[in-house]
Amino acid sequence: MSFTKLSRSSPSRHLPLLLLAIAGIYGSLQLQAALLSQLVLYIGGIMVLIGFALMTLRALQSALRDWKRGAGVLEQPELADADGAH
C-alpha cells in the first residue's frame, strides 16, 4: 500500500470517532431551550458521520484493490478502464 493511499484514508477513519466524542459531550448538556436546534445539529452530525464512514470504506476498498493489483491508477493510468473503477 502506498503512502498516498494510507494518508488519504487515515483522516477519514478518525473523523467519525471525533464526531461521536463531540456528540457525547453535547448530548450530556441540558439545553432545554434549544431542542430544535440541537435536533438539527444531531441529524446533520449523523449525516456527516455516515458520509465519513462511507468515504472511509471506499478509500479502503480502493487501496485494497490497488494493493492486490500492485499499482494504482495514478501510477498506471491504463488501469482506470481495466475494471471500471474510476
mmCIF file with all atom_site columns, C-alpha atoms in Angstrom:
data_model
loop_
_atom_site.group_PDB
_atom_site.id
_atom_site.type_symbol
_atom_site.label_atom_id
_atom_site.label_alt_id
_atom_site.label_comp_id
_atom_site.label_asym_id
_atom_site.label_entity_id
_atom_site.label_seq_id
_atom_site.pdbx_PDB_ins_code
_atom_site.Cartn_x
_atom_site.Cartn_y
_atom_site.Cartn_z
_atom_site.occupancy
_atom_site.B_iso_or_equiv
_atom_site.pdbx_formal_charge
_atom_site.auth_seq_id
_atom_site.auth_comp_id
_atom_site.auth_asym_id
_atom_site.auth_atom_id
_atom_site.pdbx_PDB_model_num
ATOM 1  C CA . MET A 1 1  ? 0.000   0.000  0.000   1.00 0.00 ? 1  MET A CA 1
ATOM 2  C CA . SER A 1 2  ? 1.436   3.331  -0.975  1.00 0.00 ? 2  SER A CA 1
ATOM 3  C CA . PHE A 1 3  ? 1.881   6.242  1.415   1.00 0.00 ? 3  PHE A CA 1
ATOM 4  C CA . THR A 1 4  ? -0.607  8.274  -0.636  1.00 0.00 ? 4  THR A CA 1
ATOM 5  C CA . LYS A 1 5  ? -3.375  5.706  -0.181  1.00 0.00 ? 5  LYS A CA 1
ATOM 6  C CA . LEU A 1 6  ? -2.604  5.334  3.506   1.00 0.00 ? 6  LEU A CA 1
ATOM 7  C CA . SER A 1 7  ? -2.568  9.082  4.124   1.00 0.00 ? 7  SER A CA 1
ATOM 8  C CA . ARG A 1 8  ? -5.795  9.551  2.163   1.00 0.00 ? 8  ARG A CA 1
ATOM 9  C CA . SER A 1 9  ? -7.759  7.002  4.165   1.00 0.00 ? 9  SER A CA 1
ATOM 10 C CA . SER A 1 10 ? -6.253  7.748  7.590   1.00 0.00 ? 10 SER A CA 1
ATOM 11 C CA . PRO A 1 11 ? -8.004  11.076 8.402   1.00 0.00 ? 11 PRO A CA 1
ATOM 12 C CA . SER A 1 12 ? -11.377 9.679  7.346   1.00 0.00 ? 12 SER A CA 1
ATOM 13 C CA . ARG A 1 13 ? -11.069 6.854  9.857   1.00 0.00 ? 13 ARG A CA 1
ATOM 14 C CA . HIS A 1 14 ? -10.687 9.188  12.824  1.00 0.00 ? 14 HIS A CA 1
ATOM 15 C CA . LEU A 1 15 ? -13.372 11.761 11.997  1.00 0.00 ? 15 LEU A CA 1
ATOM 16 C CA . PRO A 1 16 ? -16.351 9.528  12.904  1.00 0.00 ? 16 PRO A CA 1
ATOM 17 C CA . LEU A 1 17 ? -14.746 8.861  16.291  1.00 0.00 ? 17 LEU A CA 1
ATOM 18 C CA . LEU A 1 18 ? -14.261 12.584 16.825  1.00 0.00 ? 18 LEU A CA 1
ATOM 19 C CA . LEU A 1 19 ? -17.876 13.280 15.865  1.00 0.00 ? 19 LEU A CA 1
ATOM 20 C CA . LEU A 1 20 ? -19.092 10.622 18.299  1.00 0.00 ? 20 LEU A CA 1
ATOM 21 C CA . ALA A 1 21 ? -16.999 12.170 21.072  1.00 0.00 ? 21 ALA A CA 1
ATOM 22 C CA . ILE A 1 22 ? -18.411 15.627 20.329  1.00 0.00 ? 22 ILE A CA 1
ATOM 23 C CA . ALA A 1 23 ? -21.951 14.232 20.215  1.00 0.00 ? 23 ALA A CA 1
ATOM 24 C CA . GLY A 1 24 ? -21.389 12.646 23.627  1.00 0.00 ? 24 GLY A CA 1
ATOM 25 C CA . ILE A 1 25 ? -20.268 15.966 25.083  1.00 0.00 ? 25 ILE A CA 1
ATOM 26 C CA . TYR A 1 26 ? -23.199 17.902 23.644  1.00 0.00 ? 26 TYR A CA 1
ATOM 27 C CA . GLY A 1 27 ? -25.642 15.131 24.484  1.00 0.00 ? 27 GLY A CA 1
ATOM 28 C CA . SER A 1 28 ? -24.806 15.364 28.171  1.00 0.00 ? 28 SER A CA 1
ATOM 29 C CA . LEU A 1 29 ? -25.579 19.106 28.322  1.00 0.00 ? 29 LEU A CA 1
ATOM 30 C CA . GLN A 1 30 ? -29.027 20.184 29.474  1.00 0.00 ? 30 GLN A CA 1
ATOM 31 C CA . LEU A 1 31 ? -30.106 22.720 26.840  1.00 0.00 ? 31 LEU A CA 1
ATOM 32 C CA . GLN A 1 32 ? -33.889 22.618 27.112  1.00 0.00 ? 32 GLN A CA 1
ATOM 33 C CA . ALA A 1 33 ? -34.415 25.903 25.258  1.00 0.00 ? 33 ALA A CA 1
ATOM 34 C CA . ALA A 1 34 ? -32.567 24.769 22.156  1.00 0.00 ? 34 ALA A CA 1
ATOM 35 C CA . LEU A 1 35 ? -34.053 21.326 21.499  1.00 0.00 ? 35 LEU A CA 1
ATOM 36 C CA . LEU A 1 36 ? -34.924 22.043 17.868  1.00 0.00 ? 36 LEU A CA 1
ATOM 37 C CA . SER A 1 37 ? -31.508 23.403 17.002  1.00 0.00 ? 37 SER A CA 1
ATOM 38 C CA . GLN A 1 38 ? -29.899 20.510 18.861  1.00 0.00 ? 38 GLN A CA 1
ATOM 39 C CA . LEU A 1 39 ? -32.012 18.065 16.863  1.00 0.00 ? 39 LEU A CA 1
ATOM 40 C CA . VAL A 1 40 ? -30.935 19.719 13.609  1.00 0.00 ? 40 VAL A CA 1
ATOM 41 C CA . LEU A 1 41 ? -27.296 19.503 14.683  1.00 0.00 ? 41 LEU A CA 1
ATOM 42 C CA . TYR A 1 42 ? -27.648 15.838 15.602  1.00 0.00 ? 42 TYR A CA 1
ATOM 43 C CA . ILE A 1 43 ? -29.280 14.982 12.284  1.00 0.00 ? 43 ILE A CA 1
ATOM 44 C CA . GLY A 1 44 ? -26.566 16.886 10.427  1.00 0.00 ? 44 GLY A CA 1
ATOM 45 C CA . GLY A 1 45 ? -23.879 15.216 12.524  1.00 0.00 ? 45 GLY A CA 1
ATOM 46 C CA . ILE A 1 46 ? -25.317 11.778 11.847  1.00 0.00 ? 46 ILE A CA 1
ATOM 47 C CA . MET A 1 47 ? -25.373 12.507 8.114   1.00 0.00 ? 47 MET A CA 1
ATOM 48 C CA . VAL A 1 48 ? -21.741 13.647 8.264   1.00 0.00 ? 48 VAL A CA 1
ATOM 49 C CA . LEU A 1 49 ? -20.841 10.572 10.322  1.00 0.00 ? 49 LEU A CA 1
ATOM 50 C CA . ILE A 1 50 ? -22.421 8.264  7.752   1.00 0.00 ? 50 ILE A CA 1
ATOM 51 C CA . GLY A 1 51 ? -20.709 10.150 4.920   1.00 0.00 ? 51 GLY A CA 1
ATOM 52 C CA . PHE A 1 52 ? -17.281 9.876  6.535   1.00 0.00 ? 52 PHE A CA 1
ATOM 53 C CA . ALA A 1 53 ? -17.830 6.191  7.265   1.00 0.00 ? 53 ALA A CA 1
ATOM 54 C CA . LEU A 1 54 ? -18.762 5.553  3.624   1.00 0.00 ? 54 LEU A CA 1
ATOM 55 C CA . MET A 1 55 ? -15.762 7.561  2.392   1.00 0.00 ? 55 MET A CA 1
ATOM 56 C CA . THR A 1 56 ? -13.517 5.527  4.678   1.00 0.00 ? 56 THR A CA 1
ATOM 57 C CA . LEU A 1 57 ? -14.900 2.265  3.325   1.00 0.00 ? 57 LEU A CA 1
ATOM 58 C CA . ARG A 1 58 ? -14.460 3.497  -0.248  1.00 0.00 ? 58 ARG A CA 1
ATOM 59 C CA . ALA A 1 59 ? -10.865 4.598  0.388   1.00 0.00 ? 59 ALA A CA 1
ATOM 60 C CA . LEU A 1 60 ? -10.014 1.262  1.998   1.00 0.00 ? 60 LEU A CA 1
ATOM 61 C CA . GLN A 1 61 ? -11.699 -0.622 -0.850  1.00 0.00 ? 61 GLN A CA 1
ATOM 62 C CA . SER A 1 62 ? -9.720  1.354  -3.411  1.00 0.00 ? 62 SER A CA 1
ATOM 63 C CA . ALA A 1 63 ? -6.466  0.902  -1.505  1.00 0.00 ? 63 ALA A CA 1
ATOM 64 C CA . LEU A 1 64 ? -7.019  -2.850 -1.174  1.00 0.00 ? 64 LEU A CA 1
ATOM 65 C CA . ARG A 1 65 ? -7.836  -3.200 -4.883  1.00 0.00 ? 65 ARG A CA 1
ATOM 66 C CA . ASP A 1 66 ? -4.733  -1.223 -5.875  1.00 0.00 ? 66 ASP A CA 1
ATOM 67 C CA . TRP A 1 67 ? -2.597  -3.212 -3.439  1.00 0.00 ? 67 TRP A CA 1
ATOM 68 C CA . LYS A 1 68 ? -3.799  -6.501 -4.969  1.00 0.00 ? 68 LYS A CA 1
ATOM 69 C CA . ARG A 1 69 ? -3.074  -5.190 -8.480  1.00 0.00 ? 69 ARG A CA 1
ATOM 70 C CA . GLY A 1 70 ? 0.348   -3.947 -7.439  1.00 0.00 ? 70 GLY A CA 1
ATOM 71 C CA . ALA A 1 71 ? -0.198  -0.423 -8.744  1.00 0.00 ? 71 ALA A CA 1
ATOM 72 C CA . GLY A 1 72 ? -2.703  2.377  -8.528  1.00 0.00 ? 72 GLY A CA 1
ATOM 73 C CA . VAL A 1 73 ? -4.427  4.396  -11.215 1.00 0.00 ? 73 VAL A CA 1
ATOM 74 C CA . LEU A 1 74 ? -2.071  7.317  -10.628 1.00 0.00 ? 74 LEU A CA 1
ATOM 75 C CA . GLU A 1 75 ? 0.978   5.134  -11.257 1.00 0.00 ? 75 GLU A CA 1
ATOM 76 C CA . GLN A 1 76 ? -0.542  3.328  -14.262 1.00 0.00 ? 76 GLN A CA 1
ATOM 77 C CA . PRO A 1 77 ? -3.420  5.321  -15.826 1.00 0.00 ? 77 PRO A CA 1
ATOM 78 C CA . GLU A 1 78 ? -4.333  2.473  -18.184 1.00 0.00 ? 78 GLU A CA 1
ATOM 79 C CA . LEU A 1 79 ? -5.685  0.579  -15.153 1.00 0.00 ? 79 LEU A CA 1
ATOM 80 C CA . ALA A 1 80 ? -8.539  3.095  -14.844 1.00 0.00 ? 80 ALA A CA 1
ATOM 81 C CA . ASP A 1 81 ? -10.574 1.386  -17.564 1.00 0.00 ? 81 ASP A CA 1
ATOM 82 C CA . ALA A 1 82 ? -9.451  -2.163 -16.771 1.00 0.00 ? 82 ALA A CA 1
ATOM 83 C CA . ASP A 1 83 ? -12.174 -2.958 -14.241 1.00 0.00 ? 83 ASP A CA 1
ATOM 84 C CA . GLY A 1 84 ? -14.371 0.129  -14.364 1.00 0.00 ? 84 GLY A CA 1
ATOM 85 C CA . ALA A 1 85 ? -13.058 1.535  -11.076 1.00 0.00 ? 85 ALA A CA 1
ATOM 86 C CA . HIS A 1 86 ? -12.705 5.269  -11.541 1.00 0.00 ? 86 HIS A CA 1
#
